[in-house]
GROMACS .gro file of C-alpha atoms in nm:
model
  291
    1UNK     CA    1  -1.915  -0.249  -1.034
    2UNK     CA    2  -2.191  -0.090  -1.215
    3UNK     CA    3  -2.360  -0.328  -1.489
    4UNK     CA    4  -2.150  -0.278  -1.785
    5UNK     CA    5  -2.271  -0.307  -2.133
    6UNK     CA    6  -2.091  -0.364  -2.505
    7UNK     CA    7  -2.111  -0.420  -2.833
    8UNK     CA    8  -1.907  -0.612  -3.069
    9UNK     CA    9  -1.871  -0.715  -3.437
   10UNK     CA   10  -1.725  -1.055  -3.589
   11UNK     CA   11  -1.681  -1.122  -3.948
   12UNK     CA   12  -1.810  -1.444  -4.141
   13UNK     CA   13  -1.619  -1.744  -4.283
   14UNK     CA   14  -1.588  -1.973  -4.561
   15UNK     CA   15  -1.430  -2.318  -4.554
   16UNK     CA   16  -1.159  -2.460  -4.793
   17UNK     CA   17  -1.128  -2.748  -4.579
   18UNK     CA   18  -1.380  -2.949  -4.367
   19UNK     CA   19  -1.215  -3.054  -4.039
   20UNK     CA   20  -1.490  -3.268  -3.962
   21UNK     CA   21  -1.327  -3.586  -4.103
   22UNK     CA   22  -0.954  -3.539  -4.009
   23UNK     CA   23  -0.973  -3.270  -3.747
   24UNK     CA   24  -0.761  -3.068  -3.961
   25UNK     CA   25  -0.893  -2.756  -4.179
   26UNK     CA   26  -0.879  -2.422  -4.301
   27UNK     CA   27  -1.080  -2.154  -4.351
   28UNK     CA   28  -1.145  -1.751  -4.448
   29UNK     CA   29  -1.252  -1.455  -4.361
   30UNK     CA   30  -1.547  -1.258  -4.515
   31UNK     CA   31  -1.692  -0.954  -4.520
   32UNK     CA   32  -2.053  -1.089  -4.382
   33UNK     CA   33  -2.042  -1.051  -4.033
   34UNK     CA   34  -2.271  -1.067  -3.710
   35UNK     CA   35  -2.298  -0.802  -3.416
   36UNK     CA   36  -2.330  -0.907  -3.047
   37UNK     CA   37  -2.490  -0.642  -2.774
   38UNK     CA   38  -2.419  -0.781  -2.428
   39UNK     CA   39  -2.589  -0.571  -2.175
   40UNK     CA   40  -2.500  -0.739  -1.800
   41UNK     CA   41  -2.765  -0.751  -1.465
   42UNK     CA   42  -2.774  -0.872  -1.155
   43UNK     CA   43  -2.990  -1.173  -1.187
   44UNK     CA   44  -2.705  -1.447  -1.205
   45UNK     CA   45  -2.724  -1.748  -1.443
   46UNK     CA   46  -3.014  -1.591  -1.577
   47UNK     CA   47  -2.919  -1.450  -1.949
   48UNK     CA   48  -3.211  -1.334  -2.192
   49UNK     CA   49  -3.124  -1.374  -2.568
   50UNK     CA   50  -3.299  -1.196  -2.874
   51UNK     CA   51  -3.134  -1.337  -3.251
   52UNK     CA   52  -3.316  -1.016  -3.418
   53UNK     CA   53  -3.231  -1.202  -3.732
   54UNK     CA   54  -3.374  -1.512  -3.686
   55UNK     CA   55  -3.616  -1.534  -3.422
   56UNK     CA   56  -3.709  -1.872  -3.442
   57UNK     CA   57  -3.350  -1.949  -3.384
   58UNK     CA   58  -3.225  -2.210  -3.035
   59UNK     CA   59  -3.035  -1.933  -2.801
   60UNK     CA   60  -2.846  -2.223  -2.653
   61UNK     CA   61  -2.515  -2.118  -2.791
   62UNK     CA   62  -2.531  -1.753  -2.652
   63UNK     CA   63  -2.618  -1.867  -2.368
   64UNK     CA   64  -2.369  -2.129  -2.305
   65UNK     CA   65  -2.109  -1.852  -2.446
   66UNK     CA   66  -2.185  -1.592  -2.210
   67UNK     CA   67  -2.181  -1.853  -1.944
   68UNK     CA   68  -1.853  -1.939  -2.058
   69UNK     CA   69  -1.697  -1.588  -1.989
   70UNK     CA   70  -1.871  -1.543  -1.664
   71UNK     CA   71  -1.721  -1.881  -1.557
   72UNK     CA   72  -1.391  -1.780  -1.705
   73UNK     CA   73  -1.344  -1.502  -1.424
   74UNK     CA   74  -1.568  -1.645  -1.145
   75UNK     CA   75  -1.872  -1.475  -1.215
   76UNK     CA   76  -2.140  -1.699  -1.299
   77UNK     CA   77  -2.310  -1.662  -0.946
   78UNK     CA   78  -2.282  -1.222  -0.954
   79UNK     CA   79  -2.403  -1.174  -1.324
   80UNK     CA   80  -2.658  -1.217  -1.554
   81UNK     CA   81  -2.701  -1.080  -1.874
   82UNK     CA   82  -2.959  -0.969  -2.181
   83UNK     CA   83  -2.793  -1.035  -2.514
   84UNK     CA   84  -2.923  -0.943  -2.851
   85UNK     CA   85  -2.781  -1.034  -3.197
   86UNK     CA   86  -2.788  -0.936  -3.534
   87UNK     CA   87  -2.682  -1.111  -3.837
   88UNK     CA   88  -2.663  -1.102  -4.225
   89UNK     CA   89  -2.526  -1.457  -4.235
   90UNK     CA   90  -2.833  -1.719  -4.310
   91UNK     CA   91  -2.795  -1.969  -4.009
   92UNK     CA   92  -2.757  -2.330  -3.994
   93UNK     CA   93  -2.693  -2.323  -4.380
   94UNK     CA   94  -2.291  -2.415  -4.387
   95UNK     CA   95  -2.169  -2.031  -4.301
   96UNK     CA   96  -2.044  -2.057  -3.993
   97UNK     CA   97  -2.289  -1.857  -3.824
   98UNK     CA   98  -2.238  -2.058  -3.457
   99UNK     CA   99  -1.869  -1.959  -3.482
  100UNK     CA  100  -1.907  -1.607  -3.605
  101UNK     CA  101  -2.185  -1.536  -3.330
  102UNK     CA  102  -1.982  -1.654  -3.045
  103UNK     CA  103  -1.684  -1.422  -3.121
  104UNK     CA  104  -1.881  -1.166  -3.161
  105UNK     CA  105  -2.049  -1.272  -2.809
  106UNK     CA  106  -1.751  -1.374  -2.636
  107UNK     CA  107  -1.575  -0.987  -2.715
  108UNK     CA  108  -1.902  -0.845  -2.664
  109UNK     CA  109  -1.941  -1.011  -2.268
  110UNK     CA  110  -1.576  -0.890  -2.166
  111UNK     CA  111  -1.632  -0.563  -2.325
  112UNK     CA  112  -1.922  -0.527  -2.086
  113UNK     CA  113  -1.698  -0.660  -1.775
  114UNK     CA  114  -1.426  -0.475  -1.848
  115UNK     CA  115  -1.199  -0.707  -1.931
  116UNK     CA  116  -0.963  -0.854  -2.163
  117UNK     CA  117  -0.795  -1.232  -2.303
  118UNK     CA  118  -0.540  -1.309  -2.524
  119UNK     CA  119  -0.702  -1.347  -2.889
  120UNK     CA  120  -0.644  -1.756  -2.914
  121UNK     CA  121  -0.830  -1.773  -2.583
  122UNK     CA  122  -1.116  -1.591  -2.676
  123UNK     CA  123  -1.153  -1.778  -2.968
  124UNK     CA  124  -1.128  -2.107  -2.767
  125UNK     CA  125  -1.398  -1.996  -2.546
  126UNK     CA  126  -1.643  -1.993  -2.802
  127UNK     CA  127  -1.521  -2.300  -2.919
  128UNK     CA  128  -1.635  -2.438  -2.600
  129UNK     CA  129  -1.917  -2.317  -2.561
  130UNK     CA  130  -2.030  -2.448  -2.917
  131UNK     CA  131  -1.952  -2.778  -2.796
  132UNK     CA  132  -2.118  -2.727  -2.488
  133UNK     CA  133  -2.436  -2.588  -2.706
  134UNK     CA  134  -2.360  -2.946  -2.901
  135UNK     CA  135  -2.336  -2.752  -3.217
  136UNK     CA  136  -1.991  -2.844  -3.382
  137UNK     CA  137  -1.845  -3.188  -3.400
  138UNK     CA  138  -1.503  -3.092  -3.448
  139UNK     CA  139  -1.538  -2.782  -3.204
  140UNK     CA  140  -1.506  -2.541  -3.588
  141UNK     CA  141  -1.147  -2.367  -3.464
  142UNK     CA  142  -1.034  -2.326  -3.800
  143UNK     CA  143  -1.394  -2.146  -3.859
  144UNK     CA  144  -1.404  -1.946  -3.537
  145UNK     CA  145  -1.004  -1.820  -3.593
  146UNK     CA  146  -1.107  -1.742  -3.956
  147UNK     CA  147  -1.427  -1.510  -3.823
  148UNK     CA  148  -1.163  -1.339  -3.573
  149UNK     CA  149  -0.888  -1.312  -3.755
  150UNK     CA  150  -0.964  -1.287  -4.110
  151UNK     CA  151  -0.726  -1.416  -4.396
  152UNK     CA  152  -0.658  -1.764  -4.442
  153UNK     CA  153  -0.624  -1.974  -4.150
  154UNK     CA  154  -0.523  -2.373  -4.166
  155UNK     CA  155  -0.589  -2.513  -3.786
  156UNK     CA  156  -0.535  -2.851  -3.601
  157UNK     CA  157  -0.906  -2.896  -3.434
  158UNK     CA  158  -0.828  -3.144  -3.227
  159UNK     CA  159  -0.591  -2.945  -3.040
  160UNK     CA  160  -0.692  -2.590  -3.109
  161UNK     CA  161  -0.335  -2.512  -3.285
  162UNK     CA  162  -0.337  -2.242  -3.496
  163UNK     CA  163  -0.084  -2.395  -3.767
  164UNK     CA  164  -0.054  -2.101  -4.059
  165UNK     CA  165  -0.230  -1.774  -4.111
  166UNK     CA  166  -0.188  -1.620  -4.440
  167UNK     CA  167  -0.303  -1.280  -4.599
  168UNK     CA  168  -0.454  -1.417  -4.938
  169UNK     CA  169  -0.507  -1.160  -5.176
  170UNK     CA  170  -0.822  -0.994  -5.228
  171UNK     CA  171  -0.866  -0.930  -5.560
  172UNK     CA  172  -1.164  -1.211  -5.602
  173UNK     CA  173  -1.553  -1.193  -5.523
  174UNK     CA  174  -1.728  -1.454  -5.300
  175UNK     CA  175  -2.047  -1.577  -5.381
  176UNK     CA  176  -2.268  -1.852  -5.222
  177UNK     CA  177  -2.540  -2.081  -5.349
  178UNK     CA  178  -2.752  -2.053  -5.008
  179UNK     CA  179  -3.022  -2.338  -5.047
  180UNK     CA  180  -3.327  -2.253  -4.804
  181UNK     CA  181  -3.370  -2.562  -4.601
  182UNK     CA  182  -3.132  -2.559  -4.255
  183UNK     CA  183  -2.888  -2.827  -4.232
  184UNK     CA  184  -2.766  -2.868  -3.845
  185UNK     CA  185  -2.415  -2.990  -3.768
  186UNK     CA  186  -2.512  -3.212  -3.523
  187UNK     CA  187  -2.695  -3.382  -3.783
  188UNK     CA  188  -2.440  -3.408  -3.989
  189UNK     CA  189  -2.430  -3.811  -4.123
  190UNK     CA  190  -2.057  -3.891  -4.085
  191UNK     CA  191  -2.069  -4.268  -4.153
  192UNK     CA  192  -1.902  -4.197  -4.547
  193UNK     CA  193  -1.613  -3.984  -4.429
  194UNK     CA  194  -1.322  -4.290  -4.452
  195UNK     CA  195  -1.424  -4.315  -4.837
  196UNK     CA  196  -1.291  -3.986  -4.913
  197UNK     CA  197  -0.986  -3.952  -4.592
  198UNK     CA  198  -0.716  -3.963  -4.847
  199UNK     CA  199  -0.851  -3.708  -5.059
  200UNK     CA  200  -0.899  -3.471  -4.794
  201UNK     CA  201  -0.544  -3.490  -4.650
  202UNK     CA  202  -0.429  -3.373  -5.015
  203UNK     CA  203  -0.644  -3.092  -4.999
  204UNK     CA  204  -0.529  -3.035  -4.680
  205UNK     CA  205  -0.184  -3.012  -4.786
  206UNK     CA  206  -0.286  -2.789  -5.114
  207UNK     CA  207  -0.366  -2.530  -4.836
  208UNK     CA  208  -0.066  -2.565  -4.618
  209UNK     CA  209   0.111  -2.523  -4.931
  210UNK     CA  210   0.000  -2.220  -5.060
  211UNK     CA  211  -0.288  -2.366  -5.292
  212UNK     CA  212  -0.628  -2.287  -5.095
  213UNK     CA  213  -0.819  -2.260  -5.392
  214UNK     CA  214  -0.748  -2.578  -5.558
  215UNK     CA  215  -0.817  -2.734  -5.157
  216UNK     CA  216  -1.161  -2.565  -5.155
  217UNK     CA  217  -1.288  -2.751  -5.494
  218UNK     CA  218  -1.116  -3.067  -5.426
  219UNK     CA  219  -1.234  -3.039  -5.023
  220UNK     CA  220  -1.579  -2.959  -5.164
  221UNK     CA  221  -1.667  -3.244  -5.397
  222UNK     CA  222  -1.545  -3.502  -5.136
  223UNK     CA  223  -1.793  -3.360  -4.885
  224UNK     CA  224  -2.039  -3.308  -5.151
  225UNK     CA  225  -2.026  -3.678  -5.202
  226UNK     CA  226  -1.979  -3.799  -4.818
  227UNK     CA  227  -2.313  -3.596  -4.781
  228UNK     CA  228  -2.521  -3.663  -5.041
  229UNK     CA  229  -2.511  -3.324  -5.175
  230UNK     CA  230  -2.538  -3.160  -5.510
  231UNK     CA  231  -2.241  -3.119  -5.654
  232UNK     CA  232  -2.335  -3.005  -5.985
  233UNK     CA  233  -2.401  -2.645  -5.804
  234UNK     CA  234  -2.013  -2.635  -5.778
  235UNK     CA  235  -1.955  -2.757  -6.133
  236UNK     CA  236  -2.164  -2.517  -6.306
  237UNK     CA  237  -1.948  -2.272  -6.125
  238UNK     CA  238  -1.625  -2.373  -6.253
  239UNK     CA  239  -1.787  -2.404  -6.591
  240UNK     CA  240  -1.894  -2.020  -6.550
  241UNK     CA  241  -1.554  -1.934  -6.487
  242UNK     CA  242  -1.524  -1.929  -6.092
  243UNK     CA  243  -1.137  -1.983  -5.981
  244UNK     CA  244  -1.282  -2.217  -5.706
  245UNK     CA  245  -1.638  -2.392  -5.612
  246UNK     CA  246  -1.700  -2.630  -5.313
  247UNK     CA  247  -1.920  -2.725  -5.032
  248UNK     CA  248  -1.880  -2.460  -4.749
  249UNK     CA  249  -1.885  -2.709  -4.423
  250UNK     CA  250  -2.149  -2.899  -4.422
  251UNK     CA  251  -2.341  -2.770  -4.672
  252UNK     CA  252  -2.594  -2.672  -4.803
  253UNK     CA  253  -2.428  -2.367  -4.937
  254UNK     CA  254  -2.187  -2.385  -5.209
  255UNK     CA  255  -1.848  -2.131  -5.208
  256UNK     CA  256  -1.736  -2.026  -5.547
  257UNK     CA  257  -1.425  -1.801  -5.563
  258UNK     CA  258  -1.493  -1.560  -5.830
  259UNK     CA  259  -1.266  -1.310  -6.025
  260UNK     CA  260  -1.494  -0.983  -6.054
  261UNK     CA  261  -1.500  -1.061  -6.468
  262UNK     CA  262  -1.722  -1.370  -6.406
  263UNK     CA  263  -1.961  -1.248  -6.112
  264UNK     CA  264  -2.230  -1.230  -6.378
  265UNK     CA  265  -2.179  -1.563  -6.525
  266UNK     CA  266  -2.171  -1.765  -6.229
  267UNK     CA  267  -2.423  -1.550  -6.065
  268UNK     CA  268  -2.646  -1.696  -6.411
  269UNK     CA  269  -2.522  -2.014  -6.368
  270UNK     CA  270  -2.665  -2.032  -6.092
  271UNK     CA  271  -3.043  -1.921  -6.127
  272UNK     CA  272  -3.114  -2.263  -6.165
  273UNK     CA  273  -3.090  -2.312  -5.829
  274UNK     CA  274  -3.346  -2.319  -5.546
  275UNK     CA  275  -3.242  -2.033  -5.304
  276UNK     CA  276  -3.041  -1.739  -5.291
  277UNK     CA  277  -2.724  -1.598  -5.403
  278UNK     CA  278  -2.495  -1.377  -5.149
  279UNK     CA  279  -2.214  -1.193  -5.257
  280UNK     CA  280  -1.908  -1.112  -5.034
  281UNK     CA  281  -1.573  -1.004  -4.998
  282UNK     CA  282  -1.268  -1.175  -4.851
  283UNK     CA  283  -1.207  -1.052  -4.530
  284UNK     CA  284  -0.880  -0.940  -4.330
  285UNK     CA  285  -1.013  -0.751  -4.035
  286UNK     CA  286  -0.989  -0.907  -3.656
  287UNK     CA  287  -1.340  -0.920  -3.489
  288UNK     CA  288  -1.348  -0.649  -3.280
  289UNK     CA  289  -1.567  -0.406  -2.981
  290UNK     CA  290  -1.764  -0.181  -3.128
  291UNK     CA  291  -1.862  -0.004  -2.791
   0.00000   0.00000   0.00000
């Protein structure tokens, strides 16, 4: 087989509810996205990585993804690979970047050897691989199926079940808060999660139930609390007029859901605020090859 090469294209994700405590959550697609170019060689286990968006950025995760694929079909000892990314979702800031990127690399890898997986099992190979790159504590499926799938997706983590996938309609803005300082899941200080277990269940159960929006706020100032968090950036939101405002995973970015009459008031709301603002759209589309 000649070396094959591909390109492919996952879309971002927001959360409305935090697995990390109950290993149950939900999340949804949006528009930001992240493209993987997966060019494979003959030098086996050896697999050169270039984030062209953030260069400073551990390739541990790509790696461990690709190696994931090539181990999937036997091919770990024949292949190698050179894999370069690029990204307009901020890493390590509560966006789900690790999730989006390996989609994006897992399609990208069998794209270049030719072959194919059931959806759910490409998803759950970048799952693995993030816990192999000890990125996720909860292994993010409701995150990753959200990036591939788009719409609303409520998961069991624990056992990678995809529970309910919704089509939520589209007719609001997304907008995050984006603090600049990089928050790392592994970091992530769990020891205040039982204060707030009840809580989350309920907004767990808003979400199942057809209420993702009210799940997202509630979700939101629970984590915003178990963290340590700010979450006066999600109140000002409301205040502004935002349908929703929350946490997104484990912060620091805050997710307001926004009907397009109040972009310009939250947006103001929120110039108080150390960072930057990014403005999205809900998403619907699966991830996808580009090449």
């Amino acid at each position: 087989m000649q070396d094959g090469e591909a390109l492919a294209l996952a879309h971002g994700a927001a959360t409305v509810v935090n697995a990390m405590a109950t290993k149950k959550g939900a999340a949804f697609g949006v528009d930001l996205y992240t493209k993987a170019q997966v060019k494979l060689t003959g030098e086996a286990q050896v697999i050169e990585t270039e984030i062209i968006s953030d260069q400073e950025e551990n390739p541990v995760l790509i790696q461990k993804t690709i190696t994931a694929v090539l181990k999937r079909f036997n091919l770990e000892k024949e292949y190698g690979a050179k894999v370069k990314t690029w990204s307009n979702i901020p890493i390590a800031r509560g966006l789900k970047s690790s999730s989006v990127a390996a989609n994006a690399v897992v399609l990208a890898t069998l794209g270049a050897l030719e072959k194919s997986l059931d959806d759910l099992e490409v998803v759950k190979l970048g799952v693995l691989a993030a816990f192999e790159a000890k990125v996720t504590i909860t292994g993010a499926f409701d995150d990753a199926c959200a990036s591939y799938f788009g719409g609303l997706l409520i998961t069991d983590n624990l056992n990678c079940k995809l529970v309910k996938r919704e089509v939520i309609a589209d007719n609001y803005v997304v907008l995050f808060q984006v603090p600049p300082k990089k928050v790392y899941t592994v970091n992530a200080d769990t020891s205040n999660f039982s204060l707030f277990m009840p809580q989350i269940e309920v907004a767990y159960n808003l979400a199942l139930n057809g209420c993702p929006w009210e799940a997202l706020t509630l979700n939101g100032q629970c984590y915003s609390s178990a963290f340590g968090f700010d979450a006066n950036v999600a109140i000002d939101a409301l205040k502004a007029g935002a349908k929703a405002a929350g946490l997104c995973g484990k912060g620091p970015t805050t997710t307001a859901i926004v009907s397009k009459d109040y972009v310009a008031q939250v947006r103001a709301a929120w110039q108080v605020y150390e960072g930057e603002i990014i403005q999205a759209c809900l998403n619907h589309e699966k991830a996808r090859l580009l090449t």
